[in-house]
mmCIF file of C-alpha atoms in Angstrom:
data_model
loop_
_atom_site.group_PDB
_atom_site.id
_atom_site.type_symbol
_atom_site.label_atom_id
_atom_site.label_comp_id
_atom_site.label_asym_id
_atom_site.label_seq_id
_atom_site.Cartn_x
_atom_site.Cartn_y
_atom_site.Cartn_z
ATOM 1 C CA MET A 1193 -36.280 -30.414 49.257
ATOM 2 C CA ALA A 1194 -36.197 -26.862 47.834
ATOM 3 C CA ALA A 1195 -38.395 -25.581 50.540
ATOM 4 C CA ALA A 1196 -36.314 -27.129 53.312
ATOM 5 C CA LEU A 1197 -33.136 -25.699 51.798
ATOM 6 C CA ALA A 1198 -34.672 -22.279 51.490
ATOM 7 C CA VAL A 1199 -35.567 -22.314 55.194
ATOM 8 C CA LEU A 1200 -32.123 -23.457 56.126
ATOM 9 C CA GLY A 1201 -30.620 -20.736 53.922
ATOM 10 C CA ALA A 1202 -32.785 -18.061 55.536
ATOM 11 C CA LEU A 1203 -31.901 -19.260 59.040
ATOM 12 C CA ALA A 1204 -28.225 -19.268 58.155
ATOM 13 C CA GLY A 1205 -28.378 -15.752 56.746
ATOM 14 C CA TRP A 1206 -30.155 -14.526 59.938
ATOM 15 C CA ALA A 1207 -27.749 -16.307 62.340
ATOM 16 C CA LEU A 1208 -24.448 -15.760 60.641
ATOM 17 C CA GLY A 1209 -24.886 -12.823 58.293
ATOM 18 C CA ALA A 1210 -25.727 -12.818 54.574
ATOM 19 C CA ASP A 1211 -22.161 -12.603 53.422
ATOM 20 C CA TYR A 1212 -20.902 -15.450 55.423
ATOM 21 C CA ALA A 1213 -23.934 -17.528 54.569
ATOM 22 C CA LEU A 1214 -23.420 -16.945 50.853
ATOM 23 C CA ALA A 1215 -19.702 -17.924 51.171
ATOM 24 C CA GLN A 1216 -20.779 -21.207 52.863
ATOM 25 C CA ALA A 1217 -23.473 -21.714 50.223
ATOM 26 C CA ALA A 1218 -20.737 -21.618 47.507
ATOM 27 C CA PHE A 1219 -18.790 -24.318 49.361
ATOM 28 C CA VAL A 1220 -22.066 -26.423 49.799
ATOM 29 C CA ALA A 1221 -22.726 -26.195 46.074
ATOM 30 C CA THR A 1222 -19.163 -27.050 45.164
ATOM 31 C CA TRP A 1223 -19.077 -30.119 47.471
ATOM 32 C CA ALA A 1224 -22.502 -31.168 46.063
ATOM 33 C CA ILE A 1225 -20.988 -31.241 42.539
ATOM 34 C CA ALA A 1226 -18.209 -33.568 43.818
ATOM 35 C CA GLY A 1227 -20.829 -35.526 45.618
ATOM 36 C CA LEU A 1228 -22.694 -36.087 42.299
ATOM 37 C CA GLY A 1229 -19.506 -37.581 40.921
ATOM 38 C CA VAL A 1230 -19.291 -40.044 43.838
ATOM 39 C CA ILE A 1231 -22.903 -40.919 43.552
ATOM 40 C CA LEU A 1232 -22.457 -41.931 39.925
ATOM 41 C CA VAL A 1233 -19.652 -44.191 40.706
ATOM 42 C CA VAL A 1234 -20.670 -45.561 44.037
ATOM 43 C CA GLY A 1235 -24.541 -45.131 44.261
ATOM 44 C CA GLN A 1236 -25.461 -45.808 40.589
ATOM 45 C CA CYS A 1237 -22.688 -48.115 39.448
ATOM 46 C CA GLY A 1238 -21.987 -49.816 42.722
ATOM 47 C CA GLN A 1239 -18.115 -49.457 42.641
ATOM 48 C CA VAL A 1240 -16.360 -48.357 45.803
ATOM 49 C CA SER A 1241 -13.740 -45.748 44.929
ATOM 50 C CA LEU A 1242 -11.162 -44.281 47.298
ATOM 51 C CA GLY A 1243 -9.617 -42.085 44.725
ATOM 52 C CA GLN A 1244 -12.232 -39.357 44.242
ATOM 53 C CA GLY A 1245 -10.199 -36.886 46.359
ATOM 54 C CA ALA A 1246 -7.283 -37.315 43.884
ATOM 55 C CA LEU A 1247 -9.543 -36.552 40.899
ATOM 56 C CA LEU A 1248 -10.767 -33.387 42.736
ATOM 57 C CA GLY A 1249 -7.060 -32.573 43.192
ATOM 58 C CA LEU A 1250 -6.280 -32.875 39.558
ATOM 59 C CA GLY A 1251 -9.044 -30.540 38.629
ATOM 60 C CA ALA A 1252 -7.896 -28.021 41.281
ATOM 61 C CA TYR A 1253 -4.208 -28.104 40.276
ATOM 62 C CA ALA A 1254 -5.053 -27.919 36.433
ATOM 63 C CA GLN A 1255 -7.306 -24.816 37.211
ATOM 64 C CA ALA A 1256 -4.680 -23.182 39.365
ATOM 65 C CA LEU A 1257 -1.876 -23.644 36.931
ATOM 66 C CA LEU A 1258 -3.807 -22.460 33.951
ATOM 67 C CA ALA A 1259 -5.341 -19.498 35.814
ATOM 68 C CA LEU A 1260 -1.871 -18.386 36.887
ATOM 69 C CA ARG A 1261 -0.754 -18.404 33.290
ATOM 70 C CA GLY A 1262 -3.744 -16.188 32.211
ATOM 71 C CA VAL A 1263 -5.865 -18.917 30.383
ATOM 72 C CA PRO A 1264 -9.513 -17.713 30.099
ATOM 73 C CA ALA A 1265 -11.737 -19.386 32.740
ATOM 74 C CA PRO A 1266 -13.954 -21.288 30.203
ATOM 75 C CA LEU A 1267 -10.901 -22.954 28.640
ATOM 76 C CA SER A 1268 -9.195 -23.667 31.962
ATOM 77 C CA LEU A 1269 -12.458 -25.168 33.505
ATOM 78 C CA ALA A 1270 -12.851 -27.362 30.476
ATOM 79 C CA ALA A 1271 -9.257 -28.524 30.821
ATOM 80 C CA ALA A 1272 -9.675 -29.212 34.563
ATOM 81 C CA VAL A 1273 -12.819 -31.350 33.784
ATOM 82 C CA ALA A 1274 -11.042 -33.154 31.038
ATOM 83 C CA LEU A 1275 -7.928 -33.941 33.060
ATOM 84 C CA ALA A 1276 -9.971 -35.274 35.882
ATOM 85 C CA ALA A 1277 -12.097 -37.319 33.530
ATOM 86 C CA ALA A 1278 -8.929 -38.735 32.121
ATOM 87 C CA GLY A 1279 -7.798 -39.561 35.626
ATOM 88 C CA GLY A 1280 -11.156 -41.309 36.218
ATOM 89 C CA TRP A 1281 -10.584 -43.388 33.129
ATOM 90 C CA LEU A 1282 -7.154 -44.364 34.307
ATOM 91 C CA ALA A 1283 -8.524 -45.307 37.736
ATOM 92 C CA SER A 1284 -11.188 -47.476 36.150
ATOM 93 C CA LEU A 1285 -8.760 -49.724 34.216
ATOM 94 C CA PRO A 1286 -8.255 -52.195 37.008
ATOM 95 C CA ALA A 1287 -12.069 -52.737 37.117
ATOM 96 C CA ARG A 1288 -11.705 -54.880 33.986
ATOM 97 C CA ARG A 1289 -10.008 -57.594 36.035
ATOM 98 C CA LEU A 1290 -10.723 -56.695 39.608
ATOM 99 C CA GLY A 1291 -13.848 -56.268 41.646
ATOM 100 C CA GLY A 1292 -15.029 -55.465 45.146
ATOM 101 C CA LEU A 1293 -12.430 -54.864 47.793
ATOM 102 C CA TYR A 1294 -9.520 -55.510 45.444
ATOM 103 C CA PHE A 1295 -10.707 -52.901 43.071
ATOM 104 C CA ALA A 1296 -11.180 -50.331 45.931
ATOM 105 C CA MET A 1297 -7.500 -51.054 46.918
ATOM 106 C CA SER A 1298 -6.465 -50.124 43.384
ATOM 107 C CA THR A 1299 -8.276 -46.778 43.527
ATOM 108 C CA LEU A 1300 -6.520 -46.252 46.845
ATOM 109 C CA ALA A 1301 -3.191 -46.788 45.143
ATOM 110 C CA PHE A 1302 -4.193 -44.363 42.459
ATOM 111 C CA ALA A 1303 -4.918 -41.701 45.038
ATOM 112 C CA LEU A 1304 -1.587 -42.250 46.740
ATOM 113 C CA VAL A 1305 0.286 -42.026 43.394
ATOM 114 C CA VAL A 1306 -1.516 -38.754 42.474
ATOM 115 C CA GLU A 1307 -0.847 -37.180 45.829
ATOM 116 C CA GLU A 1308 2.901 -38.176 45.689
ATOM 117 C CA ALA A 1309 3.123 -36.774 42.145
ATOM 118 C CA LEU A 1310 1.736 -33.410 43.382
ATOM 119 C CA VAL A 1311 4.270 -33.345 46.059
ATOM 120 C CA ARG A 1312 7.303 -34.430 43.992
ATOM 121 C CA TRP A 1313 6.738 -32.434 40.841
ATOM 122 C CA GLU A 1314 7.931 -29.262 42.441
ATOM 123 C CA SER A 1315 8.863 -27.576 39.181
ATOM 124 C CA LEU A 1316 5.233 -27.502 38.208
ATOM 125 C CA THR A 1317 3.194 -27.646 41.428
ATOM 126 C CA ARG A 1318 5.744 -26.087 43.945
ATOM 127 C CA GLY A 1319 5.325 -29.318 45.958
ATOM 128 C CA ALA A 1320 4.285 -28.972 49.592
ATOM 129 C CA ALA A 1321 4.601 -25.137 49.432
ATOM 130 C CA GLY A 1322 1.447 -25.121 47.310
ATOM 131 C CA LEU A 1323 0.086 -22.512 44.932
ATOM 132 C CA ALA A 1324 -1.898 -19.255 45.452
ATOM 133 C CA VAL A 1325 -4.881 -19.193 43.116
ATOM 134 C CA PRO A 1326 -6.330 -15.935 41.741
ATOM 135 C CA SER A 1327 -10.093 -15.169 41.791
ATOM 136 C CA LEU A 1328 -12.199 -16.675 39.067
ATOM 137 C CA ALA A 1329 -12.499 -14.273 36.130
ATOM 138 C CA LEU A 1330 -15.066 -14.509 33.433
ATOM 139 C CA GLY A 1331 -14.293 -11.866 30.900
ATOM 140 C CA GLY A 1332 -14.141 -8.616 32.746
ATOM 141 C CA TRP A 1333 -16.169 -10.011 35.584
ATOM 142 C CA VAL A 1334 -14.343 -11.364 38.602
ATOM 143 C CA ALA A 1335 -16.044 -13.682 41.192
ATOM 144 C CA ASP A 1336 -14.238 -12.241 44.230
ATOM 145 C CA THR A 1337 -17.210 -11.708 46.580
ATOM 146 C CA SER A 1338 -19.406 -14.224 48.403
ATOM 147 C CA PRO A 1339 -22.505 -13.371 46.298
ATOM 148 C CA ALA A 1340 -20.548 -13.842 43.039
ATOM 149 C CA GLN A 1341 -18.980 -17.155 44.163
ATOM 150 C CA ALA A 1342 -22.389 -18.463 45.372
ATOM 151 C CA LEU A 1343 -23.885 -17.496 42.043
ATOM 152 C CA VAL A 1344 -21.145 -19.302 39.961
ATOM 153 C CA ALA A 1345 -21.214 -22.420 42.151
ATOM 154 C CA GLY A 1346 -24.982 -22.475 42.077
ATOM 155 C CA VAL A 1347 -25.141 -22.281 38.225
ATOM 156 C CA ALA A 1348 -22.461 -24.988 38.064
ATOM 157 C CA LEU A 1349 -24.316 -27.266 40.325
ATOM 158 C CA ALA A 1350 -27.562 -26.680 38.369
ATOM 159 C CA LEU A 1351 -25.794 -27.694 35.129
ATOM 160 C CA ALA A 1352 -24.179 -30.689 36.687
ATOM 161 C CA TRP A 1353 -27.559 -31.773 38.286
ATOM 162 C CA LEU A 1354 -29.376 -31.620 35.006
ATOM 163 C CA ALA A 1355 -26.579 -33.590 33.253
ATOM 164 C CA CYS A 1356 -26.617 -36.247 35.984
ATOM 165 C CA ARG A 1357 -30.382 -36.499 35.804
ATOM 166 C CA ARG A 1358 -30.183 -37.127 32.084
ATOM 167 C CA TRP A 1359 -27.446 -39.808 32.536
ATOM 168 C CA VAL A 1360 -29.270 -41.600 35.299
ATOM 169 C CA ALA A 1361 -32.560 -41.673 33.408
ATOM 170 C CA SER A 1362 -30.892 -42.867 30.185
ATOM 171 C CA ARG A 1363 -29.952 -46.372 28.888
ATOM 172 C CA LEU A 1364 -26.515 -45.825 30.570
ATOM 173 C CA GLY A 1365 -28.148 -45.195 33.949
ATOM 174 C CA ARG A 1366 -30.084 -48.402 33.620
ATOM 175 C CA ALA A 1367 -26.887 -50.178 32.798
ATOM 176 C CA TRP A 1368 -25.164 -48.817 35.804
ATOM 177 C CA ARG A 1369 -27.964 -50.066 38.122
ATOM 178 C CA ALA A 1370 -27.915 -53.415 36.541
ATOM 179 C CA VAL A 1371 -24.115 -53.732 37.145
ATOM 180 C CA ARG A 1372 -24.633 -52.451 40.691
ATOM 181 C CA GLU A 1373 -27.255 -55.143 41.429
ATOM 182 C CA ASP A 1374 -25.451 -58.125 39.648
ATOM 183 C CA GLU A 1375 -22.488 -57.837 37.283
ATOM 184 C CA VAL A 1376 -22.886 -61.520 36.027
ATOM 185 C CA ALA A 1377 -26.594 -60.948 35.297
ATOM 186 C CA ALA A 1378 -25.862 -57.676 33.616
ATOM 187 C CA ALA A 1379 -23.292 -59.238 31.350
ATOM 188 C CA ALA A 1380 -25.652 -62.111 30.515
ATOM 189 C CA ALA A 1381 -28.271 -59.498 29.476
ATOM 190 C CA GLY A 1382 -25.818 -58.050 26.994
ATOM 191 C CA ILE A 1383 -24.506 -55.047 28.969
ATOM 192 C CA ASP A 1384 -20.916 -54.152 28.439
ATOM 193 C CA VAL A 1385 -20.004 -54.172 32.107
ATOM 194 C CA ALA A 1386 -16.469 -52.781 31.568
ATOM 195 C CA ARG A 1387 -17.691 -49.862 29.510
ATOM 196 C CA ALA A 1388 -20.414 -49.026 31.956
ATOM 197 C CA LYS A 1389 -17.801 -48.868 34.806
ATOM 198 C CA THR A 1390 -15.499 -46.811 32.756
ATOM 199 C CA LEU A 1391 -18.101 -44.261 31.830
ATOM 200 C CA ALA A 1392 -19.130 -43.917 35.493
ATOM 201 C CA PHE A 1393 -15.571 -43.159 36.417
ATOM 202 C CA VAL A 1394 -15.046 -40.795 33.502
ATOM 203 C CA LEU A 1395 -18.195 -38.834 34.135
ATOM 204 C CA GLY A 1396 -17.816 -38.900 37.865
ATOM 205 C CA GLY A 1397 -14.179 -37.807 37.410
ATOM 206 C CA GLY A 1398 -15.184 -34.878 35.338
ATOM 207 C CA LEU A 1399 -17.636 -33.713 37.997
ATOM 208 C CA SER A 1400 -14.908 -34.010 40.594
ATOM 209 C CA GLY A 1401 -12.622 -31.956 38.419
ATOM 210 C CA LEU A 1402 -15.220 -29.248 38.048
ATOM 211 C CA ALA A 1403 -15.669 -29.175 41.890
ATOM 212 C CA GLY A 1404 -11.913 -29.022 42.402
ATOM 213 C CA ALA A 1405 -11.505 -26.202 39.926
ATOM 214 C CA LEU A 1406 -14.081 -24.134 41.766
ATOM 215 C CA TYR A 1407 -12.772 -25.043 45.158
ATOM 216 C CA ALA A 1408 -9.347 -23.873 44.179
ATOM 217 C CA HIS A 1409 -10.742 -20.360 43.437
ATOM 218 C CA TRP A 1410 -12.925 -20.236 46.543
ATOM 219 C CA ILE A 1411 -10.213 -21.214 48.936
ATOM 220 C CA GLY A 1412 -7.378 -19.231 47.065
ATOM 221 C CA PHE A 1413 -4.807 -21.776 47.744
ATOM 222 C CA VAL A 1414 -4.024 -25.451 46.853
ATOM 223 C CA SER A 1415 -1.471 -27.899 48.287
ATOM 224 C CA PRO A 1416 -1.179 -31.680 47.938
ATOM 225 C CA GLU A 1417 -2.225 -32.531 51.435
ATOM 226 C CA GLN A 1418 -5.731 -30.897 50.778
ATOM 227 C CA PHE A 1419 -6.472 -33.805 48.369
ATOM 228 C CA GLY A 1420 -5.278 -36.830 50.277
ATOM 229 C CA LEU A 1421 -7.116 -39.924 51.413
ATOM 230 C CA MET A 1422 -8.998 -38.074 54.051
ATOM 231 C CA LEU A 1423 -10.808 -36.079 51.324
ATOM 232 C CA SER A 1424 -11.749 -39.226 49.511
ATOM 233 C CA PHE A 1425 -13.230 -40.661 52.852
ATOM 234 C CA GLU A 1426 -14.962 -37.330 53.432
ATOM 235 C CA LEU A 1427 -16.553 -37.613 49.914
ATOM 236 C CA LEU A 1428 -17.709 -41.121 50.629
ATOM 237 C CA MET A 1429 -19.131 -40.032 53.897
ATOM 238 C CA LEU A 1430 -20.982 -37.145 52.059
ATOM 239 C CA ALA A 1431 -22.620 -39.597 49.660
ATOM 240 C CA PHE A 1432 -23.666 -42.149 52.213
ATOM 241 C CA ILE A 1433 -24.946 -39.614 54.749
ATOM 242 C CA GLY A 1434 -26.910 -37.771 52.024
ATOM 243 C CA GLY A 1435 -28.165 -40.955 50.288
ATOM 244 C CA ALA A 1436 -25.808 -42.606 47.776
ATOM 245 C CA ARG A 1437 -28.549 -43.848 45.481
ATOM 246 C CA GLN A 1438 -30.219 -40.522 44.878
ATOM 247 C CA LEU A 1439 -28.882 -37.317 43.247
ATOM 248 C CA ALA A 1440 -30.503 -35.304 46.038
ATOM 249 C CA GLY A 1441 -28.136 -37.157 48.429
ATOM 250 C CA ALA A 1442 -25.182 -35.119 47.113
ATOM 251 C CA LEU A 1443 -26.799 -31.825 48.194
ATOM 252 C CA TRP A 1444 -27.876 -33.110 51.644
ATOM 253 C CA GLY A 1445 -24.534 -34.757 52.256
ATOM 254 C CA ALA A 1446 -22.676 -31.515 51.212
ATOM 255 C CA LEU A 1447 -24.860 -29.506 53.560
ATOM 256 C CA VAL A 1448 -23.913 -31.829 56.476
ATOM 257 C CA VAL A 1449 -20.208 -31.916 55.566
ATOM 258 C CA VAL A 1450 -19.847 -28.079 55.338
ATOM 259 C CA ALA A 1451 -22.320 -26.997 57.994
ATOM 260 C CA LEU A 1452 -22.098 -29.632 60.683
ATOM 261 C CA PRO A 1453 -18.513 -28.863 61.872
ATOM 262 C CA GLN A 1454 -19.226 -25.283 62.130
ATOM 263 C CA ALA A 1455 -22.518 -25.934 64.044
ATOM 264 C CA VAL A 1456 -20.612 -28.249 66.403
ATOM 265 C CA SER A 1457 -17.930 -25.542 66.971
ATOM 266 C CA LEU A 1458 -20.673 -23.043 67.836
ATOM 267 C CA ALA A 1459 -22.241 -25.555 70.273
ATOM 268 C CA VAL A 1460 -18.988 -26.191 71.932
ATOM 269 C CA GLU A 1461 -18.494 -22.475 72.564
ATOM 270 C CA ARG A 1462 -21.677 -22.520 74.578
ATOM 271 C CA LEU A 1463 -20.698 -25.414 76.813
ATOM 272 C CA PRO A 1464 -19.240 -24.912 80.356
ATOM 273 C CA PRO A 1465 -15.592 -23.830 80.167
ATOM 274 C CA GLY A 1466 -14.262 -26.962 81.676
ATOM 275 C CA LEU A 1467 -16.140 -29.163 79.150
ATOM 276 C CA ALA A 1468 -15.588 -26.861 76.199
ATOM 277 C CA GLY A 1469 -11.785 -27.089 76.717
ATOM 278 C CA ALA A 1470 -11.664 -30.894 76.841
ATOM 279 C CA ALA A 1471 -9.451 -32.450 74.291
ATOM 280 C CA GLY A 1472 -11.418 -34.021 71.304
ATOM 281 C CA ILE A 1473 -14.815 -32.623 72.345
ATOM 282 C CA GLU A 1474 -15.588 -31.390 68.843
ATOM 283 C CA THR A 1475 -14.567 -34.582 67.171
ATOM 284 C CA ALA A 1476 -16.679 -36.561 69.660
ATOM 285 C CA LEU A 1477 -19.736 -34.425 69.026
ATOM 286 C CA PHE A 1478 -19.233 -34.485 65.387
ATOM 287 C CA GLY A 1479 -18.976 -38.305 65.435
ATOM 288 C CA GLY A 1480 -21.957 -38.582 67.765
ATOM 289 C CA VAL A 1481 -24.124 -36.531 65.490
ATOM 290 C CA LEU A 1482 -23.088 -38.654 62.474
ATOM 291 C CA VAL A 1483 -23.984 -41.820 64.295
ATOM 292 C CA VAL A 1484 -27.456 -40.454 65.146
ATOM 293 C CA LEU A 1485 -27.981 -39.356 61.481
ATOM 294 C CA VAL A 1486 -27.090 -42.912 60.250
ATOM 295 C CA LEU A 1487 -29.304 -44.600 62.827
ATOM 296 C CA LEU A 1488 -32.254 -42.359 62.207
ATOM 297 C CA ARG A 1489 -31.749 -42.297 58.378
ATOM 298 C CA PRO A 1490 -29.920 -45.461 57.341
ATOM 299 C CA GLY A 1491 -30.783 -44.893 53.632
ATOM 300 C CA GLY A 1492 -29.362 -41.293 53.774
ATOM 301 C CA LEU A 1493 -31.107 -37.914 54.401
ATOM 302 C CA ALA A 1494 -32.523 -38.013 50.943
ATOM 303 C CA GLY A 1495 -34.000 -41.506 51.513
ATOM 304 C CA SER A 1496 -33.610 -44.563 49.341
ATOM 305 C CA ARG A 1497 -35.621 -46.306 46.725
#
């Protein structure tokens, strides 16, 4: 995987320029962190969540508000992670009584509530007008260039990856997989099913909060519509295209989600003028490529075990 990513990175740098390629690498790493959170909840624990975008939004807004008030980055990042983890805990509460589609609908309701709160709480979030977010500052060093942002995102992804590998390989990870396969059998084996689900959402929420905090700095602006239901669906798509049952799926899925729309745009520009100007051509091509990927790799680009 590392060799393939190195080749892709080299090709991107050659085709698009090093600065642009590094900026995109920062976004890929950031979305991969969010993807890891989805994989813990969906791929490892087997719970369908439609609220991951809202958790990412909680982290983004917490980071934006604290950064605007001059809170040091280490403290604001920790607070963003903690708030999103708390949101994950709250979203997981219905799992004690609900399962399957009913629980998925409860996470959908959670996402709608969070988005509405971000819109309505204008005194804090400025509502639909959004917030401008300053560059990430660590002491006297400011991550305001593409190489700096790629470095920060890469380090954050590496730490998140190591943490997830440890969780997945631990007793907790085995409990998640048991719950995923059969909740009744897992409970009969002495596993606390409710606790396993809750921890998946808390840890997955914390990762989403970290991704949201970094995303707020990279994009420089946050508004409620950025963290609506479409983002939650996009994160689910990221996990399933990459491979929801393997951590590597987060990275491959992030690469597809970030790079594929831009590759499609470049391809459309090279089509004949009449076809390139057709309404919906980019969406059709994007959907077609996704269908081909799913057909060729039904277990995800990272494969399945």
